[in-house]
Amino acid sequence: MSFEPILLFFLLRYLRRTLNDFSPHPKWQKQLLWAQYVVAALFILTITLPRENLIILIWDIILLAFIVASFRIFNLAHVRQVLYAILPMVMVSFLVSLSQVIWADYYLTIEDYSDYFYTAAFTWMIALLILSNKQKKALLKDRQHQEEEAARIRMDAELKAKLEALVQERTLELTQQKEELQEALSALKQTQSQLIQKEKMASLGELTAGIAHEIQNPLNFVNNFSEVNEELILEMVKELLSGKTKEVMNVIEDIKANNLKIHHHGKRADAIVKNMLQHSRASAGKKELADLNALVDEYLRLSYHGLRAKDKAFNVALITNFDPGVGRINIIQQDIGRVLLNIFNNAFYAVNEKKKRQIIGYEPTVSVCTKRLTDKVEIRVKDNGVGVPENVMGKIFQPFYTTKPTGEGTGLGLSLSYDIVTKKHSGELIVETREGEFAEFIIHLPVGVN
Amino acid sequence: MKILVVDDEKDMELLFEQRFRKEIKEGIVEFAFAFSGEEALYYLDQHDQEAVLILSDINMPGMSGLELLKLIKQKFQSPPPVVIMITAYADAESYNSAMNLGADDFITKPIDFSLLKEKLKIKVNGQNISSR
């Protein structure tokens, strides 16, 4: 009974499995499997054959050859370890078999020793195999660990890639949204400028209607009174011829009166046209540093005394509060002066109108104050007059809009003021009011505008 | 014939008196003046149906001529006074809204008095015929 075929069989099996674990190689796998079958078949075949010792020797030679070949082919630490483990066993068996075959007589003398050799080789083999098995297991574990790590890294990478794709997608969406918003914004801006243009055209239309109305009224008088005078002159000639001196004098008085009217309304038309031109033409005035408080004070006096001169009964309590911090700012003095005059006149007019209502205990008051704010200066003009009705608030800055009786206001004052403050000085003109109680005009002028 | 002139231009009074001085002298027409819509309504209330013809401006502070026209046409119906609008607004919109509110005629400033006199003759004669 020999162990060589069994050893070879298991060696082949071991090799196949180890290769499978560490470096899979389909070609070798197949061949090793075939070799297993061949070894099994040969083993069964050789059991029945005589000359046992010779067959064992042949097995030993095959085994040795296989070990040497394996050693050279499979450059794997485990495989080599296993080969080292079984090599002494095989060598002992080979030598014993060889001596049995060649020196049958001599063999008997060493047979007693051979058991020792076998024992030593077997022990060596078992010890080395156990060690190898342990190492293999540790290695496999390590490998598994590495594989897990690799899998984890791969998964991380995949996740990262997925996330990156998602981020890219979102970024694209956001960019698209941004572009859409930008388009919408520019469309809105365009619409806005179109609306402003429309508004301008509309106010031009209003302007034209206003001009027509304002000019036609005085023209009506100029035309008709001059025609009347023509008739009167003819009449006068007739009366003169018939010698009615008294009638002639009457007619002359009429002609004179009519002529005054013609002159008055002619001037009125002239003033309207001049105001209109002032409204449309850019002023040649240049911005210069001016003491705003002094300017406000000057125009307040101008306005107040102008009205006092016209109406002796006119009286109003003036409250002024000038902030010295306002200092000198860059403005077109002439234009701001016009704005102030306008607003003061309106305030005085409003308190005077309310005074006419004869409310008991009513004290007409106009207060003017200036204030330095962070990046602008503020002028507040408040009166406790009739206020502005809510339904006309939207119109007060329109050209030719006036609540005053014909002839008293051109309707251009606030419209002009608005343009001067907002366009020429990049400021603000705000109105706060309650009908019948008060009106407050607030002017904001930015500081340091050139 | 009594004519009520409604206009916020004070000089209208003098102008009409001068322009119609012959007619006034002969007693053909008599003028009354109101300088606002409110004043005109007050006058009409006080002088019940005296004025057979009203000449009214459109653009006036306070009550506008169109509002006045509407009120007159609602309030005074037997017989309705003839109302002629006189305005510096020569646009179609003003004309249409005046006519829609029942104005009998519409003339523009500067007033052509010979045209106005012609219209007055026709309006008054027409009314005289229809009222007979």
XYZ file of C-alpha atoms in Angstrom:
582
model
C 0.000 0.000 0.000
C 1.506 3.354 -1.036
C 0.545 6.888 -0.068
C 2.147 8.578 -3.092
C -0.888 8.588 -5.426
C -3.117 9.871 -2.632
C -0.568 12.537 -1.808
C -0.332 13.511 -5.463
C -4.087 13.608 -5.740
C -4.447 15.949 -2.803
C -1.489 18.006 -3.941
C -3.178 18.523 -7.282
C -6.439 19.380 -5.561
C -4.643 21.746 -3.245
C -2.848 23.447 -6.118
C -6.091 23.893 -8.024
C -7.842 25.472 -5.050
C -4.950 27.692 -4.067
C -4.601 28.925 -7.633
C -8.324 29.528 -7.632
C -8.013 31.657 -4.487
C -4.892 33.610 -5.308
C -4.382 33.771 -9.065
C -7.176 32.235 -11.055
C -5.970 30.694 -14.285
C -8.630 28.788 -16.254
C -6.091 26.833 -18.328
C -4.235 25.448 -15.291
C -7.469 24.773 -13.469
C -8.659 22.498 -16.181
C -5.349 20.718 -16.575
C -4.983 20.202 -12.843
C -8.481 18.738 -12.692
C -7.619 16.379 -15.522
C -4.399 15.440 -13.772
C -6.451 14.551 -10.689
C -8.632 12.208 -12.695
C -5.591 10.648 -14.334
C -3.896 10.113 -10.985
C -7.070 8.531 -9.561
C -7.368 6.208 -12.574
C -3.701 5.230 -12.513
C -3.906 4.565 -8.798
C -6.808 2.107 -9.230
C -4.987 0.515 -12.157
C -1.714 0.063 -10.272
C -3.286 -1.531 -7.178
C -3.815 -4.774 -9.064
C -0.363 -4.840 -10.625
C 2.542 -6.959 -9.141
C 5.944 -5.544 -8.376
C 4.671 -3.184 -5.852
C 8.026 -1.701 -5.018
C 8.766 -0.666 -8.571
C 5.368 0.999 -8.923
C 5.938 2.908 -5.711
C 9.271 4.051 -7.052
C 7.635 5.249 -10.271
C 5.011 7.135 -8.255
C 7.809 8.666 -6.232
C 9.598 9.796 -9.378
C 6.370 11.272 -10.772
C 5.741 13.003 -7.532
C 9.246 14.410 -7.370
C 9.035 15.550 -10.965
C 5.722 17.157 -10.247
C 7.123 18.925 -7.180
C 10.111 20.253 -9.132
C 7.862 21.350 -12.019
C 5.380 22.995 -9.655
C 8.223 24.694 -7.894
C 9.351 26.256 -11.134
C 5.946 27.061 -12.594
C 3.994 28.362 -9.643
C 5.834 31.236 -8.131
C 3.560 31.392 -5.089
C 4.769 31.448 -1.495
C 2.065 29.058 -0.263
C 2.542 26.581 -2.994
C 6.262 26.502 -2.341
C 5.722 26.105 1.375
C 3.470 23.135 0.806
C 6.027 21.692 -1.611
C 8.746 22.102 1.015
C 6.474 20.349 3.496
C 5.981 17.240 1.487
C 9.388 17.149 -0.197
C 11.250 15.258 2.653
C 8.441 12.706 2.850
C 8.647 12.100 -0.836
C 12.440 11.993 -0.740
C 12.414 9.402 2.063
C 9.859 7.315 0.247
C 11.878 7.621 -2.982
C 15.098 6.569 -1.330
C 13.437 3.648 0.489
C 11.701 2.464 -2.660
C 14.880 2.882 -4.702
C 16.869 0.833 -2.238
C 14.179 -1.833 -2.134
C 14.255 -2.092 -5.883
C 18.005 -1.863 -6.470
C 19.491 -3.308 -3.349
C 16.776 -5.640 -2.090
C 19.195 -7.376 0.336
C 20.689 -4.187 1.618
C 17.236 -2.814 2.204
C 16.563 -5.144 5.068
C 19.334 -3.461 7.045
C 17.958 0.006 6.633
C 14.307 -0.956 7.025
C 14.632 -0.490 10.761
C 15.898 3.076 10.261
C 13.396 3.988 7.597
C 10.629 4.256 10.125
C 12.589 7.005 11.869
C 13.052 8.846 8.623
C 9.356 8.533 7.828
C 8.392 9.776 11.259
C 10.702 12.794 10.991
C 9.573 13.641 7.458
C 5.907 13.179 8.418
C 6.288 15.411 11.456
C 8.017 18.025 9.318
C 5.252 17.807 6.777
C 2.420 18.161 9.293
C 4.074 21.068 11.080
C 4.771 22.927 7.862
C 1.294 22.248 6.518
C -0.352 23.587 9.676
C 1.820 26.674 9.508
C 1.087 27.129 5.841
C -2.615 26.711 6.420
C -2.571 29.360 9.123
C -0.678 31.777 6.926
C -2.991 31.081 4.070
C -6.021 31.771 6.198
C -4.506 35.013 7.493
C -3.617 36.011 3.977
C -7.087 35.187 2.736
C -8.563 37.215 5.542
C -6.268 40.084 4.710
C -7.210 39.747 1.090
C -10.853 39.751 1.906
C -10.287 42.814 4.002
C -8.494 44.476 1.114
C -11.256 43.531 -1.250
C -13.843 44.929 1.090
C -11.811 48.110 1.345
C -11.541 48.279 -2.428
C -15.271 47.693 -2.744
C -15.917 50.418 -0.266
C -13.597 52.792 -2.134
C -15.285 51.831 -5.391
C -18.678 52.484 -3.836
C -17.477 55.788 -2.473
C -16.186 56.711 -5.890
C -19.471 55.720 -7.466
C -21.375 57.730 -4.900
C -19.070 60.660 -5.468
C -19.540 60.411 -9.219
C -23.301 60.229 -8.739
C -23.217 63.230 -6.457
C -21.044 65.119 -8.875
C -23.444 64.351 -11.722
C -26.307 65.520 -9.540
C -24.474 68.697 -8.643
C -23.722 69.319 -12.285
C -27.357 68.750 -13.164
C -28.517 71.136 -10.447
C -25.931 73.698 -11.472
C -27.171 73.474 -15.023
C -30.744 73.935 -13.824
C -29.740 76.910 -11.717
C -27.802 78.461 -14.560
C -30.801 78.006 -16.791
C -33.064 79.566 -14.198
C -30.648 82.425 -13.759
C -30.627 83.033 -17.483
C -34.407 82.909 -17.608
C -34.628 85.344 -14.729
C -32.123 87.610 -16.368
C -34.135 87.554 -19.566
C -37.297 88.322 -17.630
C -35.514 91.128 -15.858
C -34.255 92.702 -19.053
C -37.742 92.333 -20.552
C -39.160 94.071 -17.500
C -36.585 96.819 -17.762
C -37.441 97.284 -21.399
C -41.138 97.419 -20.595
C -40.422 99.905 -17.870
C -38.529 102.214 -20.184
C -41.293 101.813 -22.740
C -43.836 102.737 -20.091
C -41.796 105.759 -19.105
C -41.648 106.747 -22.754
C -45.405 106.247 -23.045
C -45.922 108.298 -19.933
C -43.790 111.026 -21.473
C -45.825 110.916 -24.657
C -49.028 110.976 -22.633
C -47.844 113.962 -20.652
C -46.885 115.581 -23.957
C -50.469 115.025 -25.075
C -51.710 116.550 -21.861
C -49.250 119.365 -22.373
C -50.636 120.027 -25.823
C -54.198 120.029 -24.539
C -53.121 122.287 -21.696
C -51.327 124.640 -24.043
C -54.367 124.793 -26.317
C -56.635 125.603 -23.429
C -54.310 128.067 -21.809
C -53.620 129.919 -25.040
C -57.156 129.852 -26.442
C -58.619 131.610 -23.417
C -56.497 134.762 -23.624
C -56.661 134.623 -27.423
C -60.439 134.648 -27.190
C -60.220 138.005 -25.471
C -57.494 139.434 -27.698
C -59.381 138.548 -30.883
C -62.812 139.566 -29.696
C -61.881 142.775 -27.937
C -59.887 143.950 -30.937
C -62.860 143.198 -33.181
C -65.116 145.064 -30.807
C -62.725 148.006 -30.902
C -62.875 148.056 -34.673
C -66.648 148.265 -34.504
C -66.407 150.917 -31.817
C -64.080 153.029 -33.925
C -66.571 152.940 -36.814
C -69.291 153.891 -34.379
C -67.139 156.689 -33.023
C -66.596 158.092 -36.500
C -70.337 158.060 -37.073
C -70.966 159.861 -33.802
C -68.215 162.342 -34.591
C -69.805 163.162 -37.932
C -73.133 163.779 -36.238
C -71.352 165.889 -33.606
C -72.355 163.941 -30.535
C -69.284 164.657 -28.442
C -70.541 163.028 -25.276
C -71.239 159.703 -27.011
C -67.837 159.921 -28.666
C -66.203 160.238 -25.257
C -68.120 157.207 -23.968
C -67.008 155.139 -26.917
C -63.416 156.262 -26.428
C -63.583 155.108 -22.800
C -64.820 151.697 -23.971
C -62.064 151.460 -26.555
C -59.485 152.268 -23.901
C -60.878 149.680 -21.506
C -60.954 147.057 -24.238
C -57.417 147.900 -25.229
C -56.282 147.287 -21.666
C -57.937 143.872 -21.786
C -56.232 143.094 -25.093
C -52.895 144.058 -23.590
C -53.518 142.066 -20.407
C -54.517 138.887 -22.191
C -51.732 139.255 -24.732
C -49.275 139.351 -21.843
C -50.980 136.374 -20.282
C -50.472 134.352 -23.441
C -46.859 135.502 -23.517
C -46.292 134.364 -19.934
C -47.802 130.974 -20.682
C -45.514 130.472 -23.653
C -42.469 131.608 -21.634
C -43.333 129.227 -18.793
C -43.793 126.447 -21.271
C -40.411 127.061 -22.816
C -38.865 127.122 -19.376
C -40.459 123.768 -18.756
C -39.184 122.168 -21.918
C -35.802 123.805 -22.303
C -32.867 122.700 -20.206
C -31.635 125.509 -18.053
C -28.169 126.823 -18.781
C -27.532 127.146 -15.049
C -24.523 125.339 -13.663
C -24.200 123.544 -10.380
C -22.153 125.324 -7.768
C -21.630 125.091 -4.040
C -24.327 127.089 -2.290
C -25.383 127.709 1.288
C -28.709 125.910 1.257
C -30.029 127.416 4.499
C -29.388 130.943 3.191
C -31.100 130.072 -0.071
C -34.138 128.661 1.707
C -34.352 131.711 3.926
C -34.004 134.098 0.995
C -36.774 132.518 -1.022
C -39.019 132.178 2.011
C -38.800 135.957 2.555
C -39.239 136.598 -1.149
C -42.376 134.533 -1.257
C -43.811 135.886 1.979
C -43.230 139.538 1.195
C -44.374 139.099 -2.370
C -47.726 137.885 -1.078
C -47.893 140.535 1.662
C -47.390 143.211 -0.994
C -50.383 141.928 -2.928
C -52.609 141.288 0.037
C -52.111 143.511 3.063
C -54.410 141.342 5.151
C -52.278 138.283 4.532
C -50.561 137.051 7.638
C -49.065 133.744 8.648
C -46.970 132.330 11.453
C -43.573 131.302 10.111
C -41.587 128.633 11.928
C -38.081 127.966 10.693
C -35.588 125.426 11.910
C -32.356 125.353 9.953
C -29.764 122.677 10.654
C -26.288 124.263 10.397
C -24.987 120.811 9.421
C -26.565 121.237 5.986
C -23.765 123.545 4.918
C -22.923 124.149 1.292
C -24.077 121.701 -1.330
C -23.743 121.435 -5.083
C -26.925 122.744 -6.731
C -28.203 124.957 -9.529
C -29.211 127.855 -7.292
C -31.624 129.426 -9.753
C -33.533 126.176 -10.222
C -33.707 125.180 -6.577
C -34.788 128.765 -5.862
C -37.657 128.344 -8.278
C -38.674 125.076 -6.619
C -38.622 126.670 -3.170
C -40.558 129.725 -4.343
C -43.156 127.471 -5.836
C -43.594 125.338 -2.773
C -43.680 128.364 -0.447
C -46.239 130.101 -2.640
C -48.373 126.980 -2.605
C -48.137 126.728 1.174
C -49.139 130.366 1.645
C -51.939 129.936 -0.848
C -53.222 126.853 0.990
C -53.310 128.550 4.396
C -54.948 131.630 2.882
C -57.656 129.492 1.296
C -58.344 127.829 4.609
C -58.438 131.187 6.328
C -61.218 132.215 3.953
C -63.368 129.480 5.449
C -63.354 131.477 8.682
C -62.744 128.567 10.999
C -62.702 129.785 14.582
C -59.302 129.543 16.216
C -57.501 128.812 12.960
C -53.959 130.106 12.875
C -52.271 129.899 9.497
C -48.842 128.375 10.013
C -46.047 127.501 7.631
C -42.978 125.714 8.959
C -39.732 125.246 7.096
C -36.891 123.098 8.319
C -33.692 121.739 6.892
C -31.821 118.700 8.079
C -28.604 116.948 7.234
C -29.087 113.187 6.724
C -26.326 110.666 6.042
C -25.967 111.073 2.293
C -28.477 113.795 1.562
C -30.065 116.944 2.874
C -33.753 117.340 3.554
C -35.982 120.390 3.265
C -39.460 120.107 4.754
C -42.143 122.694 4.059
C -45.317 122.099 6.023
C -48.486 124.177 6.054
C -51.711 123.704 7.988
C -53.782 124.810 5.020
C -56.419 123.096 2.925
C -54.295 120.088 2.010
C -54.471 118.135 -1.213
C -57.559 115.995 -1.913
C -56.697 112.358 -2.391
C -58.223 112.162 -5.854
C -55.904 114.830 -7.253
C -52.708 113.598 -5.552
C -51.724 111.739 -8.704
C -52.096 114.822 -10.821
C -50.333 117.513 -8.855
C -47.019 116.984 -10.640
C -48.619 116.915 -14.080
C -47.993 119.904 -16.301
C -50.870 122.412 -16.432
C -52.703 120.780 -13.585
C -53.910 123.443 -11.160
C -56.600 123.784 -8.545
C -56.323 127.532 -8.645
C -58.847 129.637 -10.609
C -57.856 130.434 -14.176
C -55.211 133.105 -14.385
C -53.839 132.494 -10.891
C -51.794 129.424 -11.588
C -50.156 128.069 -14.716
C -50.257 124.486 -13.511
C -46.572 124.221 -14.288
C -45.059 125.065 -10.910
C -44.971 121.645 -9.279
C -44.356 119.869 -12.543
C -41.278 122.019 -13.111
C -40.201 121.616 -9.499
C -40.468 117.870 -9.787
C -38.260 117.824 -12.876
C -35.695 120.110 -11.258
C -35.427 118.048 -8.094
C -35.585 114.550 -9.549
C -33.916 114.925 -12.944
C -31.454 117.771 -12.560
C -30.446 117.027 -8.982
C -31.194 113.282 -8.719
C -33.226 114.042 -5.624
C -36.737 113.303 -4.431
C -39.844 115.416 -4.078
C -42.412 113.824 -1.775
C -45.815 115.052 -0.655
C -47.613 114.099 2.509
C -51.043 115.526 3.101
C -54.480 115.205 4.657
C -57.282 117.070 3.002
C -58.416 120.056 5.043
C -55.583 119.616 7.551
C -52.091 119.921 6.189
C -49.704 119.475 3.310
C -45.999 118.776 3.618
C -43.529 118.918 0.761
C -40.264 117.102 1.402
C -37.250 117.689 -0.823
C -34.251 115.352 -0.666
C -31.073 116.471 -2.372
C -28.115 114.095 -2.520
C -24.840 115.461 -1.214
C -21.803 115.518 -3.425
C -23.509 115.053 -6.789
C -21.774 116.671 -9.690
C -84.464 136.571 -24.125
C -82.338 135.832 -21.110
C -78.959 134.206 -21.520
C -76.855 132.829 -18.666
C -73.113 132.808 -19.386
C -71.068 130.429 -17.211
C -67.280 130.855 -17.328
C -64.527 131.270 -14.743
C -62.904 133.977 -16.904
C -64.170 137.205 -15.375
C -63.566 139.214 -18.550
C -66.278 137.214 -20.307
C -68.827 139.571 -18.787
C -67.293 142.653 -20.359
C -66.766 140.851 -23.637
C -70.364 139.720 -23.942
C -71.649 143.151 -22.974
C -69.505 144.735 -25.628
C -70.241 142.170 -28.282
C -73.989 142.283 -27.735
C -74.260 145.964 -26.860
C -76.676 146.707 -29.721
C -78.879 143.757 -28.836
C -78.776 144.697 -25.160
C -79.651 148.321 -25.969
C -82.570 147.204 -28.077
C -83.733 144.858 -25.341
C -83.505 141.751 -27.485
C -81.197 139.910 -25.089
C -80.392 140.147 -21.443
C -77.321 138.557 -19.864
C -76.634 137.046 -16.506
C -73.178 135.777 -15.534
C -71.997 133.002 -13.301
C -68.294 132.302 -12.715
C -68.590 128.686 -11.689
C -70.902 125.742 -12.110
C -72.090 126.035 -8.526
C -72.933 129.694 -9.025
C -74.849 128.835 -12.197
C -76.978 126.220 -10.408
C -77.687 128.686 -7.625
C -78.764 131.277 -10.184
C -81.033 128.787 -11.977
C -82.654 127.808 -8.682
C -83.247 131.424 -7.741
C -84.535 132.545 -11.130
C -86.813 129.678 -11.943
C -86.547 128.931 -15.636
C -85.839 132.540 -16.453
C -82.864 131.854 -18.621
C -83.911 130.167 -21.781
C -80.359 129.735 -22.960
C -77.196 128.798 -21.176
C -73.686 129.267 -22.563
C -71.200 127.304 -20.483
C -67.459 126.802 -20.419
C -66.216 123.245 -19.801
C -62.923 123.591 -17.928
C -63.634 125.415 -14.675
C -62.318 124.891 -11.170
C -64.817 123.047 -9.010
C -67.789 121.738 -10.936
C -66.892 121.291 -14.583
C -69.121 122.477 -17.433
C -69.967 118.881 -18.284
C -71.164 118.139 -14.762
C -73.221 121.319 -14.865
C -74.737 120.293 -18.192
C -75.689 116.894 -16.802
C -77.345 118.420 -13.734
C -79.234 121.008 -15.758
C -80.571 118.382 -18.122
C -81.680 116.234 -15.158
C -83.173 118.985 -13.061
C -84.878 121.355 -15.459
C -87.061 119.477 -17.855
C -90.116 121.594 -18.644
C -89.145 123.133 -20.933
C -85.452 122.141 -20.980
C -83.172 125.138 -21.394
C -80.957 125.273 -24.463
C -77.354 124.663 -23.432
C -74.460 125.570 -25.695
C -70.996 124.548 -24.553
C -68.145 126.977 -25.187
C -64.676 125.582 -24.724
C -61.031 125.926 -25.639
C -60.880 122.134 -25.988
C -61.585 121.617 -29.671
C -61.022 117.851 -29.589
C -63.572 115.252 -30.657
C -63.691 113.667 -27.210
C -64.894 116.846 -25.523
C -67.402 117.402 -28.307
C -68.759 113.854 -28.051
C -69.064 113.831 -24.289
C -70.853 117.203 -24.373
C -73.259 116.029 -27.057
C -73.877 112.718 -25.261
C -74.807 114.607 -22.120
C -77.448 116.499 -24.079
C -75.700 119.724 -25.136
C -77.629 121.550 -27.837
C -74.536 122.888 -29.505
C -70.796 123.245 -29.120
C -68.528 126.133 -30.049
C -64.841 126.638 -29.509
C -62.737 129.506 -28.202
C -61.731 131.989 -29.487
C -65.472 132.634 -29.863
C -66.691 133.638 -33.290
C -69.472 135.976 -32.221
C -71.166 136.258 -35.620
C -71.425 132.461 -35.643
C -72.707 132.480 -32.066
C -75.366 135.055 -32.963
C -76.494 132.955 -35.908
C -76.774 129.891 -33.700
C -78.658 131.820 -31.063
C -81.175 133.023 -33.625
C -81.774 129.523 -34.925
C -81.981 127.948 -31.462
C -84.344 130.530 -30.081
C -86.537 130.650 -33.161
C -86.673 126.887 -33.322
C -87.667 126.732 -29.689
C -90.293 129.435 -30.211
C -91.819 127.524 -33.087
C -91.860 124.216 -31.248
C -93.304 125.743 -28.101
C -96.188 127.341 -30.000
